[in-house]
Amino acid sequence: MKKIAILGSTGSIGTQALDVIASNPSLFELFAITGHSNVELLAKQARVYRPNMVIITDESKYASLKEMLSDVDDVKVFAGMQSVCDMVAMSSVDMVLTSMVGYAGLQPTIAAVQAGKTIALANKETLVVAGELICSLAAKHHSAILPVDSEHSAIFQCLAGEQNKSIEKLLLTASGGPFRTFSKEQLLHVTKADALKHPNWDMGAKITIDSASMMNKGFEVIEAKWLFGVDKEQIQVVVHPQSIVHSMVQFTDGSIKAQLGMPDMRLPIQYAFAYPQRLSNTYQRVDFTQMATLTFEQPDTEKFRNLAYAFEAMDRGGNMPCILNAANEVVVHAFLHDKIGFLQMSDLIEWAMQTLPFMANPTYADYVATDAHVRKMVAQKIG
């Protein structure tokens, strides 16, 4: 029985992870769940799934959560990020699913890695912001990191039985998002409602906007560098609108392996939870007789500049990916609150990367300071 803690249980990945655990009660036990501010859903999940503990990171919501669960004796209620960090280090926890949104996932992931836990990584910003630090800590504390993003899970599966030195190229597929065929003129006028309509995946608001701007794919490029130990030249993004081929690996002999499946995040979640086993399920299967075509094309980095900025940040290293991520979190929030337009997000990210202080060899404290400074400066720029 594998005891699992879910960081970010109220989000899209977290809710699907709960479904995977509930479908396999003889294999997985839910030890803890955490959420930031959605106190109603967190309380509901605690009642339904009965974890050992539930933690809300927004401490102002603690009293409400405690009251909602006052009649549930077998679930302990805590609050604050330190409680999350303490929980992931507990001996009772075997695996930690990190599905918090954005930079918030960094601190508890570090705590879990330092405790030697197996990490099911769905919070890509952790490796974007501090990939070098996370990888060195994982090696030091013998913490295994299993990717949950569909693209990285696909690559991980393609590499089963292979040697990393045989990798010639990682081919990360991208749906292209809802604006793949739009002109720059059309992109000037898209709304948040337009951007939140992803053609294939059901995701949270932030990641859906990142997908529309292709920043999500840029983050995945940086994440792939750290997960698989490859250079920038070994990573290629290919737009695949049908989202059936989740990613591919090209080897030094020219052969290519691809992992295919329906766009359902429960598949990579289940694979990470059960690894190295494969579990049966009743999820929808690919029916090739119903698919006329699977198409692939080059991404347009002139229209979708965020992808180019991610490659640049990865190339420069240091705290530049941290600057990229912090600026992006601020501009996505501003876009979702109708303060800036779609293309202005890229303008502001470019400004931050060109203007704000660069550090070649940052410490953890430097990442924290960079994140705070960038958020402040970009917010001031927006006004």
PDB file of N, CA and C in Angstrom, residues 291-330:
ATOM      1  N   MET A 291      -9.588   8.015 -36.848  1.00  0.00           N
ATOM      2  CA  MET A 291      -8.724   9.180 -37.019  1.00  0.00           C
ATOM      3  C   MET A 291      -8.209   9.235 -38.444  1.00  0.00           C
ATOM      4  N   ALA A 292      -8.663  10.231 -39.155  1.00  0.00           N
ATOM      5  CA  ALA A 292      -8.246  10.351 -40.551  1.00  0.00           C
ATOM      6  C   ALA A 292      -6.780  10.730 -40.656  1.00  0.00           C
ATOM      7  N   THR A 293      -6.333  11.652 -39.803  1.00  0.00           N
ATOM      8  CA  THR A 293      -4.952  12.139 -39.902  1.00  0.00           C
ATOM      9  C   THR A 293      -4.391  12.499 -38.527  1.00  0.00           C
ATOM     10  N   LEU A 294      -3.091  12.370 -38.411  1.00  0.00           N
ATOM     11  CA  LEU A 294      -2.316  12.939 -37.309  1.00  0.00           C
ATOM     12  C   LEU A 294      -1.307  13.875 -37.961  1.00  0.00           C
ATOM     13  N   THR A 295      -1.353  15.142 -37.611  1.00  0.00           N
ATOM     14  CA  THR A 295      -0.521  16.138 -38.306  1.00  0.00           C
ATOM     15  C   THR A 295       0.512  16.753 -37.365  1.00  0.00           C
ATOM     16  N   PHE A 296       1.591  17.256 -37.966  1.00  0.00           N
ATOM     17  CA  PHE A 296       2.686  17.864 -37.227  1.00  0.00           C
ATOM     18  C   PHE A 296       3.184  19.079 -37.986  1.00  0.00           C
ATOM     19  N   GLU A 297       3.555  20.118 -37.241  1.00  0.00           N
ATOM     20  CA  GLU A 297       4.035  21.342 -37.890  1.00  0.00           C
ATOM     21  C   GLU A 297       4.989  22.093 -36.975  1.00  0.00           C
ATOM     22  N   GLN A 298       5.698  23.031 -37.558  1.00  0.00           N
ATOM     23  CA  GLN A 298       6.661  23.855 -36.820  1.00  0.00           C
ATOM     24  C   GLN A 298       5.928  24.913 -36.000  1.00  0.00           C
ATOM     25  N   PRO A 299       6.336  25.152 -34.751  1.00  0.00           N
ATOM     26  CA  PRO A 299       5.712  26.249 -33.987  1.00  0.00           C
ATOM     27  C   PRO A 299       6.133  27.604 -34.530  1.00  0.00           C
ATOM     28  N   ASP A 300       5.248  28.582 -34.434  1.00  0.00           N
ATOM     29  CA  ASP A 300       5.523  29.935 -34.920  1.00  0.00           C
ATOM     30  C   ASP A 300       5.965  30.792 -33.733  1.00  0.00           C
ATOM     31  N   THR A 301       7.278  30.955 -33.576  1.00  0.00           N
ATOM     32  CA  THR A 301       7.796  31.699 -32.425  1.00  0.00           C
ATOM     33  C   THR A 301       7.771  33.209 -32.644  1.00  0.00           C
ATOM     34  N   GLU A 302       7.357  33.658 -33.815  1.00  0.00           N
ATOM     35  CA  GLU A 302       7.138  35.094 -34.006  1.00  0.00           C
ATOM     36  C   GLU A 302       5.780  35.498 -33.444  1.00  0.00           C
ATOM     37  N   LYS A 303       4.796  34.652 -33.645  1.00  0.00           N
ATOM     38  CA  LYS A 303       3.479  34.907 -33.050  1.00  0.00           C
ATOM     39  C   LYS A 303       3.469  34.545 -31.567  1.00  0.00           C
ATOM     40  N   PHE A 304       4.108  33.435 -31.242  1.00  0.00           N
ATOM     41  CA  PHE A 304       4.111  32.940 -29.862  1.00  0.00           C
ATOM     42  C   PHE A 304       5.529  33.072 -29.310  1.00  0.00           C
ATOM     43  N   ARG A 305       5.858  34.299 -28.935  1.00  0.00           N
ATOM     44  CA  ARG A 305       7.228  34.631 -28.530  1.00  0.00           C
ATOM     45  C   ARG A 305       7.640  33.968 -27.226  1.00  0.00           C
ATOM     46  N   ASN A 306       6.665  33.618 -26.386  1.00  0.00           N
ATOM     47  CA  ASN A 306       7.007  33.035 -25.093  1.00  0.00           C
ATOM     48  C   ASN A 306       7.840  31.771 -25.225  1.00  0.00           C
ATOM     49  N   LEU A 307       7.596  31.001 -26.281  1.00  0.00           N
ATOM     50  CA  LEU A 307       8.376  29.781 -26.493  1.00  0.00           C
ATOM     51  C   LEU A 307       9.837  30.129 -26.755  1.00  0.00           C
ATOM     52  N   ALA A 308      10.062  31.167 -27.552  1.00  0.00           N
ATOM     53  CA  ALA A 308      11.434  31.610 -27.819  1.00  0.00           C
ATOM     54  C   ALA A 308      12.099  32.148 -26.557  1.00  0.00           C
ATOM     55  N   TYR A 309      11.333  32.863 -25.735  1.00  0.00           N
ATOM     56  CA  TYR A 309      11.888  33.405 -24.487  1.00  0.00           C
ATOM     57  C   TYR A 309      12.299  32.281 -23.542  1.00  0.00           C
ATOM     58  N   ALA A 310      11.544  31.188 -23.544  1.00  0.00           N
ATOM     59  CA  ALA A 310      11.888  30.060 -22.683  1.00  0.00           C
ATOM     60  C   ALA A 310      13.203  29.419 -23.114  1.00  0.00           C
ATOM     61  N   PHE A 311      13.382  29.243 -24.415  1.00  0.00           N
ATOM     62  CA  PHE A 311      14.654  28.711 -24.914  1.00  0.00           C
ATOM     63  C   PHE A 311      15.802  29.649 -24.537  1.00  0.00           C
ATOM     64  N   GLU A 312      15.564  30.950 -24.643  1.00  0.00           N
ATOM     65  CA  GLU A 312      16.589  31.929 -24.282  1.00  0.00           C
ATOM     66  C   GLU A 312      16.920  31.849 -22.792  1.00  0.00           C
ATOM     67  N   ALA A 313      15.895  31.751 -21.963  1.00  0.00           N
ATOM     68  CA  ALA A 313      16.111  31.667 -20.511  1.00  0.00           C
ATOM     69  C   ALA A 313      16.878  30.404 -20.149  1.00  0.00           C
ATOM     70  N   MET A 314      16.537  29.297 -20.793  1.00  0.00           N
ATOM     71  CA  MET A 314      17.246  28.047 -20.550  1.00  0.00           C
ATOM     72  C   MET A 314      18.709  28.167 -20.960  1.00  0.00           C
ATOM     73  N   ASP A 315      18.961  28.825 -22.073  1.00  0.00           N
ATOM     74  CA  ASP A 315      20.313  28.989 -22.577  1.00  0.00           C
ATOM     75  C   ASP A 315      21.158  29.857 -21.645  1.00  0.00           C
ATOM     76  N   ARG A 316      20.563  30.927 -21.122  1.00  0.00           N
ATOM     77  CA  ARG A 316      21.292  31.830 -20.238  1.00  0.00           C
ATOM     78  C   ARG A 316      21.478  31.248 -18.843  1.00  0.00           C
ATOM     79  N   GLY A 317      20.515  30.461 -18.387  1.00  0.00           N
ATOM     80  CA  GLY A 317      20.633  29.800 -17.095  1.00  0.00           C
ATOM     81  C   GLY A 317      20.570  30.781 -15.939  1.00  0.00           C
ATOM     82  N   GLY A 318      21.226  30.435 -14.832  1.00  0.00           N
ATOM     83  CA  GLY A 318      21.208  31.287 -13.651  1.00  0.00           C
ATOM     84  C   GLY A 318      19.794  31.516 -13.158  1.00  0.00           C
ATOM     85  N   ASN A 319      19.496  32.779 -12.847  1.00  0.00           N
ATOM     86  CA  ASN A 319      18.144  33.093 -12.358  1.00  0.00           C
ATOM     87  C   ASN A 319      17.215  33.557 -13.476  1.00  0.00           C
ATOM     88  N   MET A 320      17.671  33.444 -14.741  1.00  0.00           N
ATOM     89  CA  MET A 320      16.824  33.911 -15.838  1.00  0.00           C
ATOM     90  C   MET A 320      15.518  33.120 -15.958  1.00  0.00           C
ATOM     91  N   PRO A 321      15.527  31.774 -15.828  1.00  0.00           N
ATOM     92  CA  PRO A 321      14.235  31.071 -15.833  1.00  0.00           C
ATOM     93  C   PRO A 321      13.336  31.499 -14.680  1.00  0.00           C
ATOM     94  N   CYS A 322      13.925  31.869 -13.549  1.00  0.00           N
ATOM     95  CA  CYS A 322      13.137  32.365 -12.410  1.00  0.00           C
ATOM     96  C   CYS A 322      12.480  33.696 -12.770  1.00  0.00           C
ATOM     97  N   ILE A 323      13.232  34.569 -13.451  1.00  0.00           N
ATOM     98  CA  ILE A 323      12.674  35.844 -13.924  1.00  0.00           C
ATOM     99  C   ILE A 323      11.531  35.582 -14.894  1.00  0.00           C
ATOM    100  N   LEU A 324      11.762  34.665 -15.825  1.00  0.00           N
ATOM    101  CA  LEU A 324      10.733  34.297 -16.811  1.00  0.00           C
ATOM    102  C   LEU A 324       9.463  33.838 -16.118  1.00  0.00           C
ATOM    103  N   ASN A 325       9.599  32.938 -15.143  1.00  0.00           N
ATOM    104  CA  ASN A 325       8.424  32.383 -14.474  1.00  0.00           C
ATOM    105  C   ASN A 325       7.682  33.425 -13.655  1.00  0.00           C
ATOM    106  N   ALA A 326       8.422  34.223 -12.879  1.00  0.00           N
ATOM    107  CA  ALA A 326       7.770  35.223 -12.033  1.00  0.00           C
ATOM    108  C   ALA A 326       7.019  36.247 -12.874  1.00  0.00           C
ATOM    109  N   ALA A 327       7.655  36.713 -13.945  1.00  0.00           N
ATOM    110  CA  ALA A 327       6.997  37.676 -14.831  1.00  0.00           C
ATOM    111  C   ALA A 327       5.751  37.064 -15.444  1.00  0.00           C
ATOM    112  N   ASN A 328       5.846  35.804 -15.845  1.00  0.00           N
ATOM    113  CA  ASN A 328       4.698  35.147 -16.462  1.00  0.00           C
ATOM    114  C   ASN A 328       3.535  35.005 -15.488  1.00  0.00           C
ATOM    115  N   GLU A 329       3.815  34.645 -14.240  1.00  0.00           N
ATOM    116  CA  GLU A 329       2.723  34.493 -13.274  1.00  0.00           C
ATOM    117  C   GLU A 329       1.997  35.814 -13.061  1.00  0.00           C
ATOM    118  N   VAL A 330       2.752  36.914 -13.043  1.00  0.00           N
ATOM    119  CA  VAL A 330       2.128  38.223 -12.854  1.00  0.00           C
ATOM    120  C   VAL A 330       1.285  38.613 -14.075  1.00  0.00           C
TER     121      VAL A 330
END
